[in-house]
Amino acid sequence: MERKPGVYLCQGCGIGEAIDVAALEKIVTGEQKTAHCKKHAAFCSDEGVAMIRADIESGAVNQAIIAACSPRV
């Protein structure tokens, strides 16, 4: 099976203030050559989960890499 990774960068829970999410996105799409990278305010929200689910169901992604806060938050 062809690998189709998707990187999802969450900006919620203070992450967007602590790190430069736009710079991280450039690394993911540039140096790491990952074609599918999305940012969202809260991937734990219904809207965020729906975004990931839609990408998987459409076949655009078959490996989801979610950079977000700890479940403790």
GROMACS .gro file of N, CA and C in nm:
model
  219
    1MET      N    1   0.086  -0.118   0.000
    1MET     CA    2   0.000   0.000   0.000
    1MET      C    3   0.090   0.124   0.000
    2GLU      N    4   0.053   0.219  -0.081
    2GLU     CA    5   0.125   0.345  -0.087
    2GLU      C    6   0.103   0.425   0.042
    3ARG      N    7   0.210   0.480   0.095
    3ARG     CA    8   0.200   0.562   0.216
    3ARG      C    9   0.153   0.703   0.178
    4LYS      N   10   0.048   0.748   0.246
    4LYS     CA   11  -0.005   0.883   0.224
    4LYS      C   12  -0.020   0.950   0.361
    5PRO      N   13   0.090   1.000   0.415
    5PRO     CA   14   0.082   1.062   0.548
    5PRO      C   15   0.016   1.199   0.542
    6GLY      N   16  -0.054   1.230   0.648
    6GLY     CA   17  -0.111   1.362   0.666
    6GLY      C   18  -0.070   1.413   0.803
    7VAL      N   19  -0.016   1.533   0.808
    7VAL     CA   20   0.027   1.592   0.934
    7VAL      C   21  -0.075   1.698   0.973
    8TYR      N   22  -0.121   1.689   1.097
    8TYR     CA   23  -0.222   1.781   1.150
    8TYR      C   24  -0.163   1.855   1.268
    9LEU      N   25  -0.145   1.986   1.252
    9LEU     CA   26  -0.082   2.069   1.353
    9LEU      C   27  -0.187   2.148   1.430
   10CYS      N   28  -0.205   2.112   1.555
   10CYS     CA   29  -0.303   2.180   1.639
   10CYS      C   30  -0.242   2.309   1.694
   11GLN      N   31  -0.324   2.412   1.704
   11GLN     CA   32  -0.278   2.541   1.756
   11GLN      C   33  -0.344   2.576   1.889
   12GLY      N   34  -0.426   2.486   1.941
   12GLY     CA   35  -0.499   2.512   2.065
   12GLY      C   36  -0.418   2.485   2.190
   13CYS      N   37  -0.479   2.509   2.305
   13CYS     CA   38  -0.420   2.481   2.437
   13CYS      C   39  -0.285   2.550   2.456
   14GLY      N   40  -0.267   2.665   2.394
   14GLY     CA   41  -0.144   2.742   2.409
   14GLY      C   42  -0.031   2.701   2.315
   15ILE      N   43  -0.054   2.597   2.233
   15ILE     CA   44   0.051   2.551   2.141
   15ILE      C   45   0.086   2.661   2.041
   16GLY      N   46  -0.015   2.725   1.986
   16GLY     CA   47   0.008   2.831   1.887
   16GLY      C   48   0.085   2.949   1.941
   17GLU      N   49   0.079   2.972   2.071
   17GLU     CA   50   0.155   3.081   2.131
   17GLU      C   51   0.296   3.035   2.170
   18ALA      N   52   0.314   2.905   2.192
   18ALA     CA   53   0.442   2.852   2.239
   18ALA      C   54   0.539   2.821   2.125
   19ILE      N   55   0.487   2.782   2.009
   19ILE     CA   56   0.574   2.748   1.896
   19ILE      C   57   0.526   2.820   1.771
   20ASP      N   58   0.613   2.831   1.675
   20ASP     CA   59   0.580   2.892   1.547
   20ASP      C   60   0.523   2.783   1.456
   21VAL      N   61   0.392   2.771   1.455
   21VAL     CA   62   0.325   2.664   1.381
   21VAL      C   63   0.348   2.680   1.230
   22ALA      N   64   0.354   2.802   1.182
   22ALA     CA   65   0.378   2.825   1.039
   22ALA      C   66   0.517   2.776   0.999
   23ALA      N   67   0.616   2.797   1.084
   23ALA     CA   68   0.752   2.749   1.056
   23ALA      C   69   0.755   2.597   1.059
   24LEU      N   70   0.683   2.537   1.152
   24LEU     CA   71   0.676   2.391   1.158
   24LEU      C   72   0.609   2.335   1.033
   25GLU      N   73   0.507   2.403   0.986
   25GLU     CA   74   0.439   2.361   0.862
   25GLU      C   75   0.537   2.365   0.744
   26LYS      N   76   0.622   2.467   0.738
   26LYS     CA   77   0.722   2.476   0.631
   26LYS      C   78   0.819   2.359   0.635
   27ILE      N   79   0.858   2.317   0.754
   27ILE     CA   80   0.948   2.203   0.769
   27ILE      C   81   0.879   2.076   0.721
   28VAL      N   82   0.754   2.058   0.762
   28VAL     CA   83   0.678   1.939   0.725
   28VAL      C   84   0.662   1.929   0.573
   29THR      N   85   0.626   2.038   0.510
   29THR     CA   86   0.600   2.035   0.366
   29THR      C   87   0.727   2.052   0.283
   30GLY      N   88   0.830   2.114   0.339
   30GLY     CA   89   0.954   2.135   0.266
   30GLY      C   90   1.055   2.024   0.289
   31GLU      N   91   1.122   2.030   0.404
   31GLU     CA   92   1.226   1.932   0.435
   31GLU      C   93   1.173   1.789   0.439
   32GLN      N   94   1.057   1.769   0.498
   32GLN     CA   95   1.001   1.635   0.512
   32GLN      C   96   0.921   1.590   0.390
   33LYS      N   97   0.895   1.683   0.300
   33LYS     CA   98   0.825   1.653   0.173
   33LYS      C   99   0.690   1.584   0.193
   34THR      N  100   0.618   1.627   0.294
   34THR     CA  101   0.484   1.574   0.319
   34THR      C  102   0.384   1.664   0.247
   35ALA      N  103   0.311   1.607   0.153
   35ALA     CA  104   0.221   1.685   0.070
   35ALA      C  105   0.097   1.733   0.145
   36HIS      N  106   0.056   1.660   0.247
   36HIS     CA  107  -0.070   1.690   0.316
   36HIS      C  108  -0.042   1.738   0.458
   37CYS      N  109  -0.060   1.867   0.481
   37CYS     CA  110  -0.039   1.925   0.615
   37CYS      C  111  -0.147   2.029   0.639
   38LYS      N  112  -0.214   2.018   0.754
   38LYS     CA  113  -0.320   2.112   0.787
   38LYS      C  114  -0.303   2.163   0.930
   39LYS      N  115  -0.346   2.288   0.951
   39LYS     CA  116  -0.347   2.349   1.084
   39LYS      C  117  -0.493   2.369   1.126
   40HIS      N  118  -0.516   2.366   1.256
   40HIS     CA  119  -0.651   2.390   1.307
   40HIS      C  120  -0.640   2.439   1.451
   41ALA      N  121  -0.739   2.513   1.494
   41ALA     CA  122  -0.739   2.568   1.631
   41ALA      C  123  -0.756   2.460   1.737
   42ALA      N  124  -0.825   2.351   1.704
   42ALA     CA  125  -0.846   2.244   1.803
   42ALA      C  126  -0.885   2.115   1.732
   43PHE      N  127  -0.789   2.028   1.712
   43PHE     CA  128  -0.820   1.901   1.647
   43PHE      C  129  -0.901   1.807   1.736
   44CYS      N  130  -0.915   1.841   1.864
   44CYS     CA  131  -0.999   1.761   1.952
   44CYS      C  132  -1.147   1.802   1.941
   45SER      N  133  -1.175   1.910   1.871
   45SER     CA  134  -1.313   1.955   1.854
   45SER      C  135  -1.382   1.869   1.748
   46ASP      N  136  -1.514   1.876   1.744
   46ASP     CA  137  -1.590   1.802   1.643
   46ASP      C  138  -1.545   1.840   1.502
   47GLU      N  139  -1.523   1.968   1.479
   47GLU     CA  140  -1.480   2.018   1.348
   47GLU      C  141  -1.341   1.964   1.312
   48GLY      N  142  -1.250   1.964   1.408
   48GLY     CA  143  -1.115   1.914   1.384
   48GLY      C  144  -1.114   1.765   1.353
   49VAL      N  145  -1.189   1.688   1.430
   49VAL     CA  146  -1.199   1.543   1.408
   49VAL      C  147  -1.261   1.516   1.270
   50ALA      N  148  -1.362   1.593   1.235
   50ALA     CA  149  -1.429   1.576   1.105
   50ALA      C  150  -1.332   1.604   0.990
   51MET      N  151  -1.243   1.700   1.008
   51MET     CA  152  -1.144   1.733   0.906
   51MET      C  153  -1.051   1.614   0.881
   52ILE      N  154  -1.002   1.555   0.988
   52ILE     CA  155  -0.913   1.439   0.975
   52ILE      C  156  -0.989   1.321   0.915
   53ARG      N  157  -1.107   1.297   0.966
   53ARG     CA  158  -1.188   1.185   0.917
   53ARG      C  159  -1.217   1.199   0.767
   54ALA      N  160  -1.250   1.319   0.722
   54ALA     CA  161  -1.280   1.342   0.581
   54ALA      C  162  -1.159   1.314   0.493
   55ASP      N  163  -1.040   1.352   0.540
   55ASP     CA  164  -0.919   1.326   0.463
   55ASP      C  165  -0.891   1.176   0.452
   56ILE      N  166  -0.917   1.102   0.559
   56ILE     CA  167  -0.896   0.958   0.557
   56ILE      C  168  -0.999   0.890   0.467
   57GLU      N  169  -1.125   0.928   0.483
   57GLU     CA  170  -1.232   0.867   0.403
   57GLU      C  171  -1.219   0.896   0.254
   58SER      N  172  -1.164   1.012   0.220
   58SER     CA  173  -1.147   1.047   0.078
   58SER      C  174  -1.028   0.975   0.015
   59GLY      N  175  -0.943   0.916   0.099
   59GLY     CA  176  -0.825   0.848   0.048
   59GLY      C  177  -0.703   0.938   0.035
   60ALA      N  178  -0.717   1.064   0.070
   60ALA     CA  179  -0.604   1.158   0.062
   60ALA      C  180  -0.495   1.122   0.163
   61VAL      N  181  -0.536   1.059   0.274
   61VAL     CA  182  -0.444   1.026   0.383
   61VAL      C  183  -0.472   0.883   0.428
   62ASN      N  184  -0.365   0.807   0.454
   62ASN     CA  185  -0.384   0.676   0.516
   62ASN      C  186  -0.296   0.660   0.641
   63GLN      N  187  -0.226   0.766   0.676
   63GLN     CA  188  -0.148   0.772   0.800
   63GLN      C  189  -0.166   0.912   0.858
   64ALA      N  190  -0.229   0.922   0.972
   64ALA     CA  191  -0.252   1.052   1.036
   64ALA      C  192  -0.149   1.074   1.146
   65ILE      N  193  -0.077   1.185   1.135
   65ILE     CA  194   0.020   1.225   1.236
   65ILE      C  195  -0.034   1.353   1.299
   66ILE      N  196  -0.073   1.344   1.424
   66ILE     CA  197  -0.139   1.456   1.490
   66ILE      C  198  -0.045   1.515   1.594
   67ALA      N  199  -0.007   1.639   1.573
   67ALA     CA  200   0.079   1.710   1.666
   67ALA      C  201  -0.013   1.800   1.749
   68ALA      N  202  -0.037   1.758   1.872
   68ALA     CA  203  -0.134   1.828   1.957
   68ALA      C  204  -0.094   1.817   2.104
   69CYS      N  205  -0.178   1.866   2.189
   69CYS     CA  206  -0.151   1.862   2.332
   69CYS      C  207  -0.166   1.721   2.388
   70SER      N  208  -0.123   1.706   2.509
   70SER     CA  209  -0.132   1.580   2.580
   70SER      C  210  -0.278   1.551   2.618
   71PRO      N  211  -0.315   1.424   2.626
   71PRO     CA  212  -0.451   1.392   2.673
   71PRO      C  213  -0.479   1.447   2.812
   72ARG      N  214  -0.375   1.477   2.889
   72ARG     CA  215  -0.394   1.535   3.023
   72ARG      C  216  -0.459   1.672   3.016
   73VAL      N  217  -0.439   1.745   2.905
   73VAL     CA  218  -0.498   1.878   2.890
   73VAL      C  219  -0.645   1.861   2.860
   0.00000   0.00000   0.00000
